[in-house]
mmCIF file with all atom_site columns, C-alpha atoms in Angstrom:
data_model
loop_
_atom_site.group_PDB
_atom_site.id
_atom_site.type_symbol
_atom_site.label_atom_id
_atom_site.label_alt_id
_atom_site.label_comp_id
_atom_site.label_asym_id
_atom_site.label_entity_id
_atom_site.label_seq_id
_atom_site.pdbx_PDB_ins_code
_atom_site.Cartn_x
_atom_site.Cartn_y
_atom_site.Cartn_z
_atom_site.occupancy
_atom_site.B_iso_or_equiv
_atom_site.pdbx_formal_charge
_atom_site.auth_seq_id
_atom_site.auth_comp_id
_atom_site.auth_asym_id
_atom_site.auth_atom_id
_atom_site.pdbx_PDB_model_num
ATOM 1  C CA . UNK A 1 1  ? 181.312 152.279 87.899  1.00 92.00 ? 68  UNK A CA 1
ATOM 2  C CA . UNK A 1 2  ? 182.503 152.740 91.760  1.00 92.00 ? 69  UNK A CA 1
ATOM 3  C CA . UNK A 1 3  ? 183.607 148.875 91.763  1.00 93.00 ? 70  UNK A CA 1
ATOM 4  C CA . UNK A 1 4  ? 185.092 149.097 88.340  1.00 94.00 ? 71  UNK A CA 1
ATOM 5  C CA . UNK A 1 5  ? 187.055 152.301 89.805  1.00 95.00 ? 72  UNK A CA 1
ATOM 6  C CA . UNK A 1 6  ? 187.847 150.827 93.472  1.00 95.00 ? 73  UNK A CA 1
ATOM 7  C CA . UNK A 1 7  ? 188.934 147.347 91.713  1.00 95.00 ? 74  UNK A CA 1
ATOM 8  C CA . UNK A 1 8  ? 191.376 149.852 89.424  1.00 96.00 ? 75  UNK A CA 1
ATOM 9  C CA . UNK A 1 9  ? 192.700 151.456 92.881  1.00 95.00 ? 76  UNK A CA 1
ATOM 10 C CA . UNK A 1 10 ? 193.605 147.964 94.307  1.00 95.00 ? 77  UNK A CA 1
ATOM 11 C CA . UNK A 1 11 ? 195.215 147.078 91.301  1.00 96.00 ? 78  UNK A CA 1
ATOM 12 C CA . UNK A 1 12 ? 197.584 150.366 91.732  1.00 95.00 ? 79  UNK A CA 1
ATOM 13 C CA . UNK A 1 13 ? 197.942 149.336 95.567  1.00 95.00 ? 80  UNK A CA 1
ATOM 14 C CA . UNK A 1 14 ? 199.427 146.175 94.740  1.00 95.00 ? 81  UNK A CA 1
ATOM 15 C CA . UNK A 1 15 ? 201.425 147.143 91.938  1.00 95.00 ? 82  UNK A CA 1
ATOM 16 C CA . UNK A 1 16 ? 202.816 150.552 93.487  1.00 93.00 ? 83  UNK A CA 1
ATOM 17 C CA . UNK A 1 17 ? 202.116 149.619 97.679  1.00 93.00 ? 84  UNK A CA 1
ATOM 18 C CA . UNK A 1 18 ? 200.849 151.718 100.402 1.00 93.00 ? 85  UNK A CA 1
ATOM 19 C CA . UNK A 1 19 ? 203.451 154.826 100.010 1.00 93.00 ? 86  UNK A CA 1
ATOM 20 C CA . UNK A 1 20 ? 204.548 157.246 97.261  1.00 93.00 ? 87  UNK A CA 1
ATOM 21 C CA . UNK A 1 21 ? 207.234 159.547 97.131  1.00 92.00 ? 88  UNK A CA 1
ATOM 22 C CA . UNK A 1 22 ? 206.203 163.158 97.454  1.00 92.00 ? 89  UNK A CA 1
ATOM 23 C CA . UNK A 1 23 ? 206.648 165.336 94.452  1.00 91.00 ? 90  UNK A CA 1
ATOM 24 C CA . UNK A 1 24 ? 208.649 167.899 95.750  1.00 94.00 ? 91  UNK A CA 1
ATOM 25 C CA . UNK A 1 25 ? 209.958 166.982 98.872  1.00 94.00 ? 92  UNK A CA 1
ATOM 26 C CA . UNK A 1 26 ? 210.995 163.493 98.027  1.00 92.00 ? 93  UNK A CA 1
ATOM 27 C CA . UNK A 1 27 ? 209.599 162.299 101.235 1.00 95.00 ? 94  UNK A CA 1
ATOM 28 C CA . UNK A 1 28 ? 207.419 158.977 101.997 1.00 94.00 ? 95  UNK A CA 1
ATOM 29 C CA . UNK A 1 29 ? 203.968 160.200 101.730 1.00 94.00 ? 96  UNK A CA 1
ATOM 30 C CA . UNK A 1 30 ? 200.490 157.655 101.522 1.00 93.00 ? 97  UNK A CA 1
ATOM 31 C CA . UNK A 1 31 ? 199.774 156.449 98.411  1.00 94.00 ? 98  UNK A CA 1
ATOM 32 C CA . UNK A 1 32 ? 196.728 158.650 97.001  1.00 94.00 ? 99  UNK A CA 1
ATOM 33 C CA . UNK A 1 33 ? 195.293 155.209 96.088  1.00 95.00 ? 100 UNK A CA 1
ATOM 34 C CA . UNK A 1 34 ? 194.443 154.372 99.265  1.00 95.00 ? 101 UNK A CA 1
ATOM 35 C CA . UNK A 1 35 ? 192.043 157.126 100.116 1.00 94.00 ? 102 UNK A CA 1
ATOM 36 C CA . UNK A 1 36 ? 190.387 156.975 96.416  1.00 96.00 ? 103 UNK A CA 1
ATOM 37 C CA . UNK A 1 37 ? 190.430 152.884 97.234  1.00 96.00 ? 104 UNK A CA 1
ATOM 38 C CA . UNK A 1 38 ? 188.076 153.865 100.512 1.00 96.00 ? 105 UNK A CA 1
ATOM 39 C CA . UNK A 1 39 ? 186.145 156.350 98.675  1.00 96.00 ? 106 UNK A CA 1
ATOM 40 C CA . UNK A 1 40 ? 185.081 154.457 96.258  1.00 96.00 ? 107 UNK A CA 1
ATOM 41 C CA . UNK A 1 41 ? 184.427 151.706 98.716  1.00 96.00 ? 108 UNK A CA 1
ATOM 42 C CA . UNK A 1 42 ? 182.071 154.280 100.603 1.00 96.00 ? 109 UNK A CA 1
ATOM 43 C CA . UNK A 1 43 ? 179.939 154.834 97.587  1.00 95.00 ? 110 UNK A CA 1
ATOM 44 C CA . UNK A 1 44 ? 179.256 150.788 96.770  1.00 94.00 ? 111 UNK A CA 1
ATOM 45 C CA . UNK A 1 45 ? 178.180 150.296 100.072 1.00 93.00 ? 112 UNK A CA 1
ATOM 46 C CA . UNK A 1 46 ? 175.912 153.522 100.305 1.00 94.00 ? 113 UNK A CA 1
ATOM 47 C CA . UNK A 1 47 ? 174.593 152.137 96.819  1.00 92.00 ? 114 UNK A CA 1
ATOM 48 C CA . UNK A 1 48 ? 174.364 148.894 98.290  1.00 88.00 ? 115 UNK A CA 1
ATOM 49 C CA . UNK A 1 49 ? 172.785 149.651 101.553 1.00 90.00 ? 116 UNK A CA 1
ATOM 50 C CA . UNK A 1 50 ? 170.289 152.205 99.466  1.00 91.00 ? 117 UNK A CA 1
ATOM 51 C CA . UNK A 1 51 ? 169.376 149.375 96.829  1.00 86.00 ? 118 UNK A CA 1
ATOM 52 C CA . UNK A 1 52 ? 168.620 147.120 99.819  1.00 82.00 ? 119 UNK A CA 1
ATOM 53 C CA . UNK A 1 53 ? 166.611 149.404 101.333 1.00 86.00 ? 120 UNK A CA 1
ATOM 54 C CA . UNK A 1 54 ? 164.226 150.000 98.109  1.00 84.00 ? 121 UNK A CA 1
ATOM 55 C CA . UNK A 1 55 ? 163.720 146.086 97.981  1.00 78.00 ? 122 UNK A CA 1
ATOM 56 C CA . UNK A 1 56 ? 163.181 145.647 101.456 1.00 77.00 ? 123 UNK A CA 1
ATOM 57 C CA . UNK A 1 57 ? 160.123 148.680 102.181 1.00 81.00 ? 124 UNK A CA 1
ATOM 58 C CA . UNK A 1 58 ? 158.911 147.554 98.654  1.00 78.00 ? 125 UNK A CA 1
ATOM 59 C CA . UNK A 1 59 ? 159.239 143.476 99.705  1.00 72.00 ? 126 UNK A CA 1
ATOM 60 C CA . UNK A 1 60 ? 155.566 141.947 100.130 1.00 69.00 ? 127 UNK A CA 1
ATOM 61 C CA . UNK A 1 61 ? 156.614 138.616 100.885 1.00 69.00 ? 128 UNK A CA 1
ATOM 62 C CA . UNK A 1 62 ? 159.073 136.644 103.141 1.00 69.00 ? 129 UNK A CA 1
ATOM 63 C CA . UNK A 1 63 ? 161.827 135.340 101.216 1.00 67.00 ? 130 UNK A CA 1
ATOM 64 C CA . UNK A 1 64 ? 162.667 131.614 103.315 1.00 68.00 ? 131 UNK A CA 1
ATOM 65 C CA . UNK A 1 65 ? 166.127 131.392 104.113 1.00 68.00 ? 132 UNK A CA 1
ATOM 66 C CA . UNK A 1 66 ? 167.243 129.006 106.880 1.00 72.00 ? 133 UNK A CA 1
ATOM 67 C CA . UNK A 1 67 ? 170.870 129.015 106.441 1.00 72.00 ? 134 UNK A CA 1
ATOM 68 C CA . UNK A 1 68 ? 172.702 132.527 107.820 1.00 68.00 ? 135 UNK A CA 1
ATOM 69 C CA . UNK A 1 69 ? 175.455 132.087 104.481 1.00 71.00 ? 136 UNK A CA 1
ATOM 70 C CA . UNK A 1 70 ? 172.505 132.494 101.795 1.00 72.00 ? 137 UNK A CA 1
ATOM 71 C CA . UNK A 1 71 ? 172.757 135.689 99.987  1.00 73.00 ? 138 UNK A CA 1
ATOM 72 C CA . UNK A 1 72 ? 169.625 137.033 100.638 1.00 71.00 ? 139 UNK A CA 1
ATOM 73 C CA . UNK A 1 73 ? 170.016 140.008 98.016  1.00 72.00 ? 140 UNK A CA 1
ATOM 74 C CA . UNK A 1 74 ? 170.339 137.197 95.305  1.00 75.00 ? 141 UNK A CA 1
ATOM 75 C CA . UNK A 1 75 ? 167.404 135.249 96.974  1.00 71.00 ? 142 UNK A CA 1
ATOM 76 C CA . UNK A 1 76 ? 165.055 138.281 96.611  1.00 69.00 ? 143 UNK A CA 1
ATOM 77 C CA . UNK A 1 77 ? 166.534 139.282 93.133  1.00 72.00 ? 144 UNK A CA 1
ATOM 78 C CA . UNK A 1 78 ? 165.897 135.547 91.550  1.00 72.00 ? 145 UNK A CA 1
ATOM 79 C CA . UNK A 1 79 ? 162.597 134.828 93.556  1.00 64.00 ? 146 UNK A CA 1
ATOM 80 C CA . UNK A 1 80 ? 160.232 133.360 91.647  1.00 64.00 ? 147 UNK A CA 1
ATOM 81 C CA . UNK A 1 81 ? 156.540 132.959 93.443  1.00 62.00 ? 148 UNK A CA 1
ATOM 82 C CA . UNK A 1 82 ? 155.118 130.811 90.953  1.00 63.00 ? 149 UNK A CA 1
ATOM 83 C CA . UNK A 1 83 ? 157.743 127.329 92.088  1.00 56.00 ? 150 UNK A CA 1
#
Protein backbone atom coordinates (compact mmCIF):
# COMPACT_ATOMS: atom_id res chain seq x y z
CA UNK A 1 0.00 0.00 0.00
CA UNK A 2 3.03 2.56 0.92
CA UNK A 3 4.47 1.99 -2.79
CA UNK A 4 1.08 2.13 -4.35
CA UNK A 5 0.68 5.57 -2.27
CA UNK A 6 4.42 6.96 -2.80
CA UNK A 7 4.15 5.91 -6.70
CA UNK A 8 0.62 8.15 -6.53
CA UNK A 9 2.78 11.13 -4.86
CA UNK A 10 5.37 11.04 -7.75
CA UNK A 11 2.79 11.00 -10.15
CA UNK A 12 1.37 14.45 -8.52
CA UNK A 13 5.15 15.71 -8.41
CA UNK A 14 5.49 15.45 -11.97
CA UNK A 15 2.24 16.53 -12.99
CA UNK A 16 1.93 19.59 -10.45
CA UNK A 17 6.17 20.12 -9.63
CA UNK A 18 7.92 20.82 -6.49
CA UNK A 19 5.80 24.10 -5.36
CA UNK A 20 2.14 25.01 -4.73
CA UNK A 21 0.57 28.14 -4.22
CA UNK A 22 -0.49 28.78 -0.66
CA UNK A 23 -4.16 28.95 0.02
CA UNK A 24 -4.45 32.11 1.50
CA UNK A 25 -1.51 33.97 1.02
CA UNK A 26 -0.96 33.19 -2.60
CA UNK A 27 2.64 32.67 -1.94
CA UNK A 28 5.11 29.80 -3.35
CA UNK A 29 4.95 27.24 -0.72
CA UNK A 30 6.46 23.22 -1.13
CA UNK A 31 4.33 21.04 -2.67
CA UNK A 32 2.68 18.81 0.22
CA UNK A 33 3.58 15.93 -2.14
CA UNK A 34 6.91 16.00 -1.48
CA UNK A 35 6.91 15.33 2.21
CA UNK A 36 3.98 12.56 1.83
CA UNK A 37 6.44 11.29 -1.30
CA UNK A 38 9.35 10.83 1.63
CA UNK A 39 7.00 9.51 4.08
CA UNK A 40 5.84 7.01 2.36
CA UNK A 41 9.31 6.25 1.15
CA UNK A 42 10.30 5.92 4.98
CA UNK A 43 7.76 3.25 5.61
CA UNK A 44 8.87 0.81 2.40
CA UNK A 45 12.20 0.87 3.50
CA UNK A 46 11.44 0.28 7.33
CA UNK A 47 9.16 -2.61 5.83
CA UNK A 48 11.88 -3.55 3.72
CA UNK A 49 14.74 -3.44 6.08
CA UNK A 50 12.24 -5.31 8.79
CA UNK A 51 11.26 -8.12 6.16
CA UNK A 52 15.00 -8.59 5.57
CA UNK A 53 15.73 -8.87 8.88
CA UNK A 54 13.03 -11.80 9.60
CA UNK A 55 14.67 -13.80 6.62
CA UNK A 56 18.03 -13.21 7.54
CA UNK A 57 17.93 -14.37 11.75
CA UNK A 58 15.48 -17.08 10.40
CA UNK A 59 18.09 -18.02 7.21
CA UNK A 60 19.76 -21.59 7.91
CA UNK A 61 21.66 -21.73 4.89
CA UNK A 62 24.07 -19.61 2.71
CA UNK A 63 22.43 -18.45 -0.28
CA UNK A 64 25.73 -18.45 -3.13
CA UNK A 65 25.93 -15.31 -4.79
CA UNK A 66 29.20 -14.31 -6.49
CA UNK A 67 28.18 -11.38 -8.41
CA UNK A 68 27.59 -7.97 -6.04
CA UNK A 69 24.33 -6.98 -8.75
CA UNK A 70 22.29 -10.28 -7.74
CA UNK A 71 19.28 -9.46 -5.78
CA UNK A 72 19.84 -11.37 -2.93
CA UNK A 73 16.17 -10.81 -1.46
CA UNK A 74 14.90 -12.59 -4.72
CA UNK A 75 17.73 -15.25 -4.36
CA UNK A 76 16.53 -16.19 -0.83
CA UNK A 77 12.75 -15.78 -1.76
CA UNK A 78 13.05 -18.33 -4.96
CA UNK A 79 15.71 -20.71 -3.32
CA UNK A 80 15.05 -23.97 -3.91
CA UNK A 81 17.46 -26.63 -1.88
CA UNK A 82 16.41 -29.56 -3.66
CA UNK A 83 18.44 -28.28 -7.47
Amino acid sequence: MSVARWIQCEMAISQFGFLAKHPTTGAAIPSPYVAMSHAFMKQINQSWYHIYQIVKENCTRTIPSNNPQDDIMERLLTYNPRR
